Short mmCIF file of C-alpha atoms in Angstrom, two decimals:
data_model
loop_
_atom_site.label_atom_id
_atom_site.label_comp_id
_atom_site.label_asym_id
_atom_site.label_seq_id
_atom_site.Cartn_x
_atom_site.Cartn_y
_atom_site.Cartn_z
CA UNK A 15 -17.94 -71.18 48.77
CA UNK A 16 -17.94 -74.88 50.08
CA UNK A 17 -18.80 -74.44 53.90
CA UNK A 18 -15.83 -76.97 55.51
CA UNK A 19 -15.31 -77.94 58.91
CA UNK A 20 -13.67 -75.66 61.09
CA UNK A 21 -10.02 -75.27 59.79
CA UNK A 22 -7.45 -72.34 59.75
CA UNK A 23 -6.58 -72.04 56.21
CA UNK A 24 -3.79 -70.67 56.97
CA UNK A 25 -1.37 -73.22 54.87
CA UNK A 26 0.64 -73.66 53.79
CA UNK A 27 3.51 -72.48 56.48
CA UNK A 28 7.48 -72.09 56.49
CA UNK A 29 8.92 -75.79 57.38
CA UNK A 30 10.63 -75.13 60.50
CA UNK A 31 12.78 -77.17 62.24
CA UNK A 32 13.22 -76.31 66.36
CA UNK A 33 16.70 -76.40 68.22
CA UNK A 34 16.80 -76.94 71.86
CA UNK A 35 19.62 -78.16 74.33
CA UNK A 36 19.08 -80.52 77.70
CA UNK A 37 20.53 -83.55 79.07
CA UNK A 38 23.70 -82.74 78.03
CA UNK A 39 22.65 -82.68 73.88
CA UNK A 40 21.30 -81.22 71.26
CA UNK A 41 17.92 -81.48 69.85
CA UNK A 42 16.06 -80.57 66.77
CA UNK A 43 12.86 -81.41 65.78
CA UNK A 44 10.17 -80.30 63.07
CA UNK A 45 7.03 -78.86 63.90
CA UNK A 46 3.89 -77.28 61.55
CA UNK A 47 2.65 -74.39 63.59
CA UNK A 48 4.42 -71.50 64.08
CA UNK A 49 3.01 -68.06 63.10
CA UNK A 50 4.57 -64.26 63.63
CA UNK A 51 2.90 -61.83 66.17
CA UNK A 52 5.30 -58.85 64.97
CA UNK A 53 8.76 -58.35 63.46
CA UNK A 54 10.20 -59.66 66.68
CA UNK A 55 7.57 -61.78 68.51
CA UNK A 56 7.07 -65.62 67.07
CA UNK A 57 4.44 -68.73 68.05
CA UNK A 58 5.63 -72.29 68.19
CA UNK A 59 3.26 -74.93 69.30
CA UNK A 60 4.74 -78.08 70.07
CA UNK A 61 2.84 -80.50 71.24
CA UNK A 62 2.39 -81.69 74.71
CA UNK A 63 3.92 -85.42 74.15
CA UNK A 64 7.23 -84.05 72.69
CA UNK A 65 10.35 -84.53 74.17
CA UNK A 66 11.43 -81.56 73.00
CA UNK A 67 9.35 -79.66 76.18
CA UNK A 68 11.81 -80.02 78.23
CA UNK A 69 14.09 -78.34 77.12
CA UNK A 70 12.15 -75.51 76.07
CA UNK A 71 10.94 -75.23 79.46
CA UNK A 72 14.12 -75.89 81.15
CA UNK A 73 16.31 -73.19 79.30
CA UNK A 74 13.71 -71.05 77.82
CA UNK A 75 15.31 -70.60 74.34
CA UNK A 76 15.14 -72.12 70.88
CA UNK A 77 15.97 -71.71 67.71
CA UNK A 78 13.87 -71.39 64.87
CA UNK A 79 15.40 -72.65 61.78
CA UNK A 80 14.16 -72.36 58.15
CA UNK A 81 15.24 -74.80 56.03
CA UNK A 82 15.89 -75.35 52.02
CA UNK A 83 14.87 -77.19 49.92
CA UNK A 84 18.30 -79.41 50.00
CA UNK A 85 17.50 -80.35 53.34
CA UNK A 86 13.66 -82.03 53.07
CA UNK A 87 14.95 -84.98 54.10
CA UNK A 88 16.49 -84.41 57.13
CA UNK A 89 13.64 -82.06 58.10
CA UNK A 90 11.37 -84.50 57.43
CA UNK A 91 13.72 -87.38 59.70
CA UNK A 92 14.33 -84.99 62.48
CA UNK A 93 9.84 -84.57 62.59
CA UNK A 94 9.41 -88.52 62.62
CA UNK A 95 11.51 -89.86 65.02
CA UNK A 96 11.29 -88.83 69.07
CA UNK A 97 14.77 -87.45 70.71
CA UNK A 98 13.82 -89.95 74.06
CA UNK A 99 14.80 -92.59 71.69
CA UNK A 100 17.15 -91.44 68.97
CA UNK A 101 20.07 -88.84 69.36
CA UNK A 102 19.64 -86.09 66.55
CA UNK A 103 22.26 -83.88 67.66
CA UNK A 104 24.47 -85.00 64.49
CA UNK A 105 21.13 -85.14 61.86
CA UNK A 106 22.57 -81.25 60.73
CA UNK A 107 26.08 -79.25 61.33
CA UNK A 108 24.93 -76.87 64.29
CA UNK A 109 26.76 -73.56 65.65
CA UNK A 110 25.90 -70.97 67.89
CA UNK A 111 25.42 -67.81 68.80
CA UNK A 112 24.78 -65.74 71.83
CA UNK A 113 21.90 -67.51 73.36
CA UNK A 114 22.43 -71.01 75.21
CA UNK A 115 20.70 -73.61 74.38
CA UNK A 116 19.84 -72.67 71.37
CA UNK A 117 21.94 -74.77 68.59
CA UNK A 118 20.89 -73.75 64.85
CA UNK A 119 21.20 -74.75 61.38
CA UNK A 120 24.27 -74.24 59.34
CA UNK A 121 23.34 -74.31 55.67
CA UNK A 122 19.11 -73.11 56.55
CA UNK A 123 17.59 -70.62 54.60
CA UNK A 124 17.66 -68.26 58.13
CA UNK A 125 18.32 -69.11 61.71
CA UNK A 126 16.40 -67.31 65.18
CA UNK A 127 17.87 -67.24 68.22
CA UNK A 128 15.23 -66.63 70.50
CA UNK A 129 13.84 -66.39 74.06
CA UNK A 130 10.95 -67.72 75.17
CA UNK A 131 8.64 -65.07 77.19
CA UNK A 132 6.21 -66.98 77.67
CA UNK A 133 4.04 -70.52 77.78
CA UNK A 134 0.60 -70.56 76.96
CA UNK A 135 -0.75 -73.93 78.22
CA UNK A 136 -3.81 -75.37 75.19
CA UNK A 137 -5.22 -78.82 75.38
CA UNK A 138 -2.95 -80.77 73.20
CA UNK A 139 -0.28 -77.83 72.87
CA UNK A 140 2.53 -75.50 74.90
CA UNK A 141 2.56 -72.81 72.46
CA UNK A 142 6.01 -70.96 73.20
CA UNK A 143 5.91 -67.20 72.91
CA UNK A 144 9.02 -66.57 71.64
CA UNK A 145 11.15 -62.51 71.21
CA UNK A 146 13.72 -63.37 68.33
CA UNK A 147 17.01 -62.30 69.95
CA UNK A 148 19.27 -62.82 66.68
CA UNK A 149 18.26 -63.38 62.97
CA UNK A 150 21.06 -65.17 60.85
CA UNK A 151 20.96 -65.71 57.02
CA UNK A 152 22.77 -67.98 54.49
CA UNK A 153 25.36 -65.98 52.86
CA UNK A 154 24.38 -66.93 49.77
CA UNK A 155 21.02 -65.84 49.48
CA UNK A 156 21.81 -62.42 50.41
CA UNK A 157 21.38 -59.27 47.63
CA UNK A 158 21.72 -55.99 49.24
CA UNK A 159 21.45 -56.62 52.71
CA UNK A 160 18.54 -58.72 53.05
CA UNK A 161 16.99 -62.27 52.17
CA UNK A 162 16.37 -63.38 48.58
CA UNK A 163 13.37 -66.08 48.54
CA UNK A 164 14.09 -66.97 45.18
CA UNK A 165 17.93 -67.73 46.13
CA UNK A 166 17.29 -69.05 50.25
CA UNK A 167 14.70 -71.68 48.50
CA UNK A 168 13.00 -72.14 51.68
CA UNK A 169 10.42 -75.31 52.41
CA UNK A 170 6.63 -74.53 52.46
CA UNK A 171 4.64 -77.07 54.80
CA UNK A 172 0.83 -77.81 53.40
CA UNK A 173 -0.73 -78.75 56.57
CA UNK A 174 -3.49 -80.25 54.45
CA UNK A 175 -2.19 -82.40 51.69
CA UNK A 176 0.82 -83.62 54.20
CA UNK A 177 3.21 -81.96 51.01
CA UNK A 178 6.41 -80.10 51.58
CA UNK A 179 6.70 -77.55 48.47
CA UNK A 180 8.72 -74.05 47.08
CA UNK A 181 8.15 -71.36 46.90
CA UNK A 182 6.83 -69.99 43.85
CA UNK A 183 6.88 -66.80 41.39
CA UNK A 184 6.55 -63.62 42.20
CA UNK A 185 3.25 -61.89 40.76
CA UNK A 186 3.20 -58.45 42.20
CA UNK A 187 5.19 -55.93 44.18
CA UNK A 188 3.70 -55.23 47.90
CA UNK A 189 2.20 -51.97 48.41
CA UNK A 190 1.95 -50.90 44.75
CA UNK A 191 -0.36 -53.53 42.74
CA UNK A 192 -3.08 -52.07 44.92
CA UNK A 193 -2.79 -48.91 43.87
CA UNK A 194 -4.82 -49.73 40.83
CA UNK A 195 -7.76 -49.85 42.20
CA UNK A 196 -7.49 -46.92 43.85
#
C-alpha cells in the first residue's frame, strides 16, 4: 500500500443531476458529491458558488436524477454552465410528481423527489440532508418490480480521473459469496 494525500476513496459514484425550480424556471445542475445515510435519507453537496443553492434553500425540495449512458453529454453540459447565465430548463424533458419545485428528468434511469430537512454549512459547500419522498424508475429497466441495473445503464463518475464510466459485470451475490469463508 502507498500512502497518498488524504482523499475520500469512494469513487466512482453515481452521476446525478439535481433538479430545482426558482425565479419562475426549471434549473438542473450536475453534482459530484452525493451519498446515502440510510434507505430514505441522502446527502447532496453543492458548491457555495453554485446558482442552484438559491432554489434549494428557498423551496427546500429537489429531485435527484440518476442518468443513463445516453444522457452523458446533457449531464456534462448542465454541470458546465451556470443557470445564472444560461436557461437550462429545456435541456431535458421535465416531469413532476408530488413535490413542488422538484422537476425530474424524463428518461432518466431513476428519479427521486426529495425534501430538504437540514442544510449543513461547510467551508466550500452546502450539504443538503434530504428525505426521499417518492422514487421513479424508468419502466424499461424494471424486472420483477425492481430496477435491473444492467437495463438502467446508469452513468458513474470517476472523481479522480474525471471520467464518466458505465456499470460493469456482476461478480457475486451479496450476502452469499461470503458464506464460502464461514
